[in-house]
Each structure stands twice: as C-alpha cells, then as structure tokens.
Amino acid sequence: MKKQLIVLTIMLCLGTVAFAQGSFVVKAGLNFNTLQDIKVNNVEQAWNAQTGFHAGIGAQYRIPLIGLSFQPELLYSRMRTGDPQEVNDNSYKFRLDYLEVPLNIQWGINILFLRPYIFASPYVRYALAKGDWLTDVPWEDINRFDYGLSLGAGIEIWKLQVSGKYSWSFGHPFHIDSDDWQLDDANFRGFELSVAFLF
C-alpha cells in the first residue's frame, strides 16, 4: 500500500510539473546529509555530512491574493555521508542517487521585485544508483523508496530564487545488519541550499 501511495504521488506531481500554469523552474544546489541512528557494536552514532548535489526542473503556480504558491519539482539528488573515524579514500562512504519529487508549498509576501517566503516540502524519492561502500551491497538490502519532509525559507528576486531547507527522511533506506553493524533504523537528515531560475 505504501509503495502504491508513493507511485501515485509521483505521478500526480509529474502531471503538475507538465501542465501547471505559471513559471517553468530550473534548479540546482548542494546537499549536506548525515546518516543518523547507526548502531556499531550497540553504540548509536551518526555519520558526518559529505557534500552531494541536486539538479532538476519544476513548475511554479501562484495564488497571488493570499501569497500562496505550489512548486512541484523533479530532481536528481545525490546523498553522501561517511564514517567520521575513517579519513582515507576507501572509508565507509555511503552514496545513494535518487530521483526525487518534492512538492514545495510556499507562502510569501511580494515587496516590489522581492518575495521572501517560507515553505514546507513533503517529498518522495526512488534510489537509482549507489556507489562507494554500497557497490557490493545488493539492491535487496536497500529500500529504494524513501519519503520525508523539508522545512525552509527563501527569497525570490525577480526570476532568481535562493532557498535553504532542512530535510528529515522518515524511511529507512538500509536492511544491513551484522554482528557489529545495525543499519535498519538509519535514515538521512540534512541541510540543502538551492538556486533556481524561473522562466
């Protein structure tokens, strides 16, 4: 049921991107994600943030009188994190590349050519590729569907949009357990910075 709901949400958001009345959006930015709730030898820890990226397209539809706008997007997003105790190139780095569909619900105030705004962004995503430490981990041990919520703020200056948000993943992407490692409860959290152009 959960997978069907996620697929339906993706289809609805993609339809909105294709047919929305308003501005076309091109977006790119950086991800700074940590992997939380890892247990190593029964000791809980979080792995350091490593820089990833996101890029993609979207559409913005505004309801001008109340300052509300909806901005669904289709993004390619790379999540990276690593063990803080390992510093070489062969450290336990996790990397997952996702097709991500966020729906940004924005509220802002127009001040001449400026529009500061706040937003909430529920999202779903599907893992497309993996790398580094996960290269030898079969897809059966990775939950490819994930979902979560982001909260953030931004400013729109004419056709330029700059924003920052913090994201919480509610899914658990890994089914990797051993005598020493437990990753079943682990999930991604992190800060994202984005720049977008509206056409």
Coordinates of C-alpha atoms in Angstrom, one line a residue:
M1 CA 0.0 0.0 0.0
K2 CA 2.8 2.4 0.9
K3 CA 4.6 1.8 -2.5
Q4 CA 1.3 2.4 -4.3
L5 CA 0.8 5.7 -2.5
I6 CA 4.3 6.8 -3.3
V7 CA 3.9 5.9 -7.0
L8 CA 0.6 7.8 -7.1
T9 CA 2.2 10.9 -5.5
I10 CA 5.0 10.8 -8.1
M11 CA 2.5 10.6 -10.9
L12 CA 0.4 13.5 -9.6
C13 CA 3.5 15.7 -9.1
L14 CA 4.8 14.9 -12.6
G15 CA 1.5 15.8 -14.0
T16 CA 1.5 19.1 -12.2
V17 CA 5.0 19.8 -13.5
A18 CA 3.9 19.1 -17.0
F19 CA 0.6 21.1 -17.0
A20 CA 0.9 23.8 -14.3
Q21 CA 0.0 27.3 -15.3
G22 CA 2.8 29.7 -14.3
S23 CA 6.6 29.6 -14.4
F24 CA 8.9 26.9 -15.5
V25 CA 11.7 26.3 -13.0
V26 CA 15.3 25.1 -13.4
K27 CA 17.0 24.3 -10.1
A28 CA 20.4 23.1 -8.7
G29 CA 22.1 23.1 -5.4
L30 CA 24.1 21.3 -2.7
N31 CA 23.1 18.6 -0.1
F32 CA 24.8 18.2 3.3
N33 CA 23.5 15.0 4.7
T34 CA 24.2 12.9 7.8
L35 CA 23.2 9.3 8.3
Q36 CA 21.5 9.1 11.7
D37 CA 20.7 6.3 14.2
I38 CA 23.5 3.9 13.2
K39 CA 24.5 1.2 15.7
V40 CA 28.0 -0.1 15.7
N41 CA 28.7 -2.6 18.5
N42 CA 25.5 -1.5 20.1
V43 CA 26.7 2.1 20.3
E44 CA 24.5 4.6 18.5
Q45 CA 26.2 7.1 16.2
A46 CA 25.7 9.5 13.3
W47 CA 28.0 9.7 10.3
N48 CA 29.4 13.0 9.1
A49 CA 27.8 15.1 6.3
Q50 CA 29.6 15.0 3.0
T51 CA 28.7 17.2 0.1
G52 CA 26.2 16.0 -2.5
F53 CA 24.1 17.8 -5.1
H54 CA 20.7 18.1 -6.6
A55 CA 19.5 19.4 -10.0
G56 CA 16.3 19.3 -12.0
I57 CA 13.2 21.0 -13.2
G58 CA 9.8 22.1 -11.9
A59 CA 6.9 24.5 -12.2
Q60 CA 5.6 27.2 -10.0
Y61 CA 1.9 28.1 -9.7
R62 CA 0.9 31.1 -7.7
I63 CA -2.3 32.2 -6.0
P64 CA -1.4 35.9 -5.8
L65 CA -4.0 37.3 -3.4
I66 CA -3.1 35.1 -0.5
G67 CA 0.7 34.8 -1.2
L68 CA 0.5 31.1 -1.7
S69 CA 2.3 29.1 -4.3
F70 CA 2.9 25.5 -5.2
Q71 CA 6.2 24.4 -6.7
P72 CA 6.4 20.7 -7.6
E73 CA 9.9 19.6 -8.8
L74 CA 11.6 16.6 -10.4
L75 CA 15.2 16.3 -9.1
Y76 CA 18.3 14.1 -9.4
S77 CA 19.7 14.1 -5.9
R78 CA 22.9 12.6 -4.6
M79 CA 23.1 11.8 -0.9
R80 CA 26.6 11.2 0.6
T81 CA 27.8 10.5 4.1
G82 CA 30.8 8.8 5.7
D83 CA 32.3 7.3 8.9
P84 CA 34.0 10.1 10.8
Q85 CA 36.6 7.7 12.1
E86 CA 37.8 6.9 8.5
V87 CA 39.6 9.6 6.6
N88 CA 41.1 7.9 3.6
D89 CA 39.5 7.5 0.1
N90 CA 38.4 3.9 1.0
S91 CA 36.4 4.9 4.0
Y92 CA 32.9 3.7 4.7
K93 CA 31.2 6.2 2.5
F94 CA 27.6 5.8 1.6
R95 CA 26.3 7.2 -1.6
L96 CA 22.8 6.9 -3.0
D97 CA 21.5 8.7 -6.0
Y98 CA 17.7 9.4 -6.0
L99 CA 15.0 10.6 -8.4
E100 CA 13.3 12.9 -6.0
V101 CA 9.8 14.5 -6.3
P102 CA 9.3 17.3 -3.7
L103 CA 6.1 19.5 -3.6
N104 CA 7.1 22.9 -2.2
I105 CA 4.2 24.7 -0.6
Q106 CA 5.3 28.3 -0.3
W107 CA 3.9 31.3 1.5
G108 CA 5.4 34.7 0.8
I109 CA 4.9 38.5 0.5
N110 CA 5.6 40.5 -2.6
I111 CA 7.7 43.6 -1.9
L112 CA 8.3 45.3 -5.2
F113 CA 10.6 42.9 -7.1
L114 CA 11.4 40.8 -3.9
R115 CA 9.4 37.9 -2.5
P116 CA 10.6 36.5 0.8
Y117 CA 8.9 33.2 1.6
I118 CA 8.7 30.2 3.9
F119 CA 7.8 26.7 2.8
A120 CA 7.1 23.1 3.7
S121 CA 8.1 20.4 1.2
P122 CA 6.9 16.8 1.5
Y123 CA 8.8 14.5 -0.8
V124 CA 9.1 11.0 -2.2
R125 CA 12.2 9.6 -3.9
Y126 CA 13.4 6.4 -5.5
A127 CA 17.1 5.2 -5.5
L128 CA 18.6 4.9 -9.0
A129 CA 22.3 4.3 -8.3
K130 CA 24.7 3.6 -5.5
G131 CA 28.4 3.9 -5.0
D132 CA 31.5 3.7 -2.8
W133 CA 30.8 1.3 0.1
L134 CA 27.4 0.3 -1.3
T135 CA 28.8 -1.0 -4.6
D136 CA 28.8 -4.6 -3.4
V137 CA 25.6 -4.4 -1.4
P138 CA 22.7 -5.9 -3.4
W139 CA 19.6 -3.9 -4.0
E140 CA 17.6 -6.4 -2.0
D141 CA 19.3 -4.9 1.1
I142 CA 18.4 -1.3 0.2
N143 CA 14.9 0.1 0.4
R144 CA 14.8 2.1 -2.8
F145 CA 11.6 4.1 -1.9
D146 CA 12.0 6.9 0.7
Y147 CA 9.9 9.8 1.8
G148 CA 10.1 12.7 4.2
L149 CA 9.5 16.3 4.9
S150 CA 11.6 19.5 4.5
L151 CA 11.1 23.0 6.1
G152 CA 12.8 26.1 4.8
A153 CA 12.9 29.7 3.7
G154 CA 14.0 31.6 0.6
I155 CA 13.9 34.8 -1.3
E156 CA 12.8 35.4 -4.9
I157 CA 14.4 38.3 -6.7
W158 CA 12.7 38.8 -10.0
K159 CA 13.4 35.5 -11.8
L160 CA 16.0 34.2 -9.3
Q161 CA 15.1 32.1 -6.4
V162 CA 17.6 31.3 -3.5
S163 CA 16.5 28.9 -0.7
G164 CA 17.6 26.7 2.1
K165 CA 15.9 23.9 3.9
Y166 CA 16.4 21.1 6.4
S167 CA 15.1 17.7 5.5
W168 CA 14.0 14.7 7.6
S169 CA 13.8 11.3 6.0
F170 CA 11.1 9.1 7.5
G171 CA 12.0 6.0 5.6
H172 CA 14.8 3.5 6.5
P173 CA 16.9 3.0 3.4
F174 CA 19.1 0.1 4.5
H175 CA 18.5 -3.5 5.6
I176 CA 22.1 -4.2 6.5
D177 CA 22.7 -6.0 9.8
S178 CA 25.7 -8.0 11.1
D179 CA 27.2 -8.9 14.4
D180 CA 28.7 -5.4 14.6
W181 CA 26.6 -3.2 12.4
Q182 CA 22.9 -2.4 12.6
L183 CA 21.5 0.0 9.9
D184 CA 17.8 -0.9 9.9
D185 CA 16.9 2.2 11.9
A186 CA 19.3 4.6 10.0
N187 CA 18.0 7.5 7.9
F188 CA 19.2 10.6 6.2
R189 CA 18.8 14.1 7.5
G190 CA 20.5 17.3 6.3
F191 CA 20.5 20.8 5.0
E192 CA 20.2 21.8 1.4
L193 CA 21.0 25.0 -0.4
S194 CA 19.4 25.7 -3.8
V195 CA 19.4 28.3 -6.6
A196 CA 16.6 28.3 -9.2
F197 CA 15.7 30.3 -12.3
L198 CA 12.1 30.9 -13.3
F199 CA 11.1 31.3 -16.9

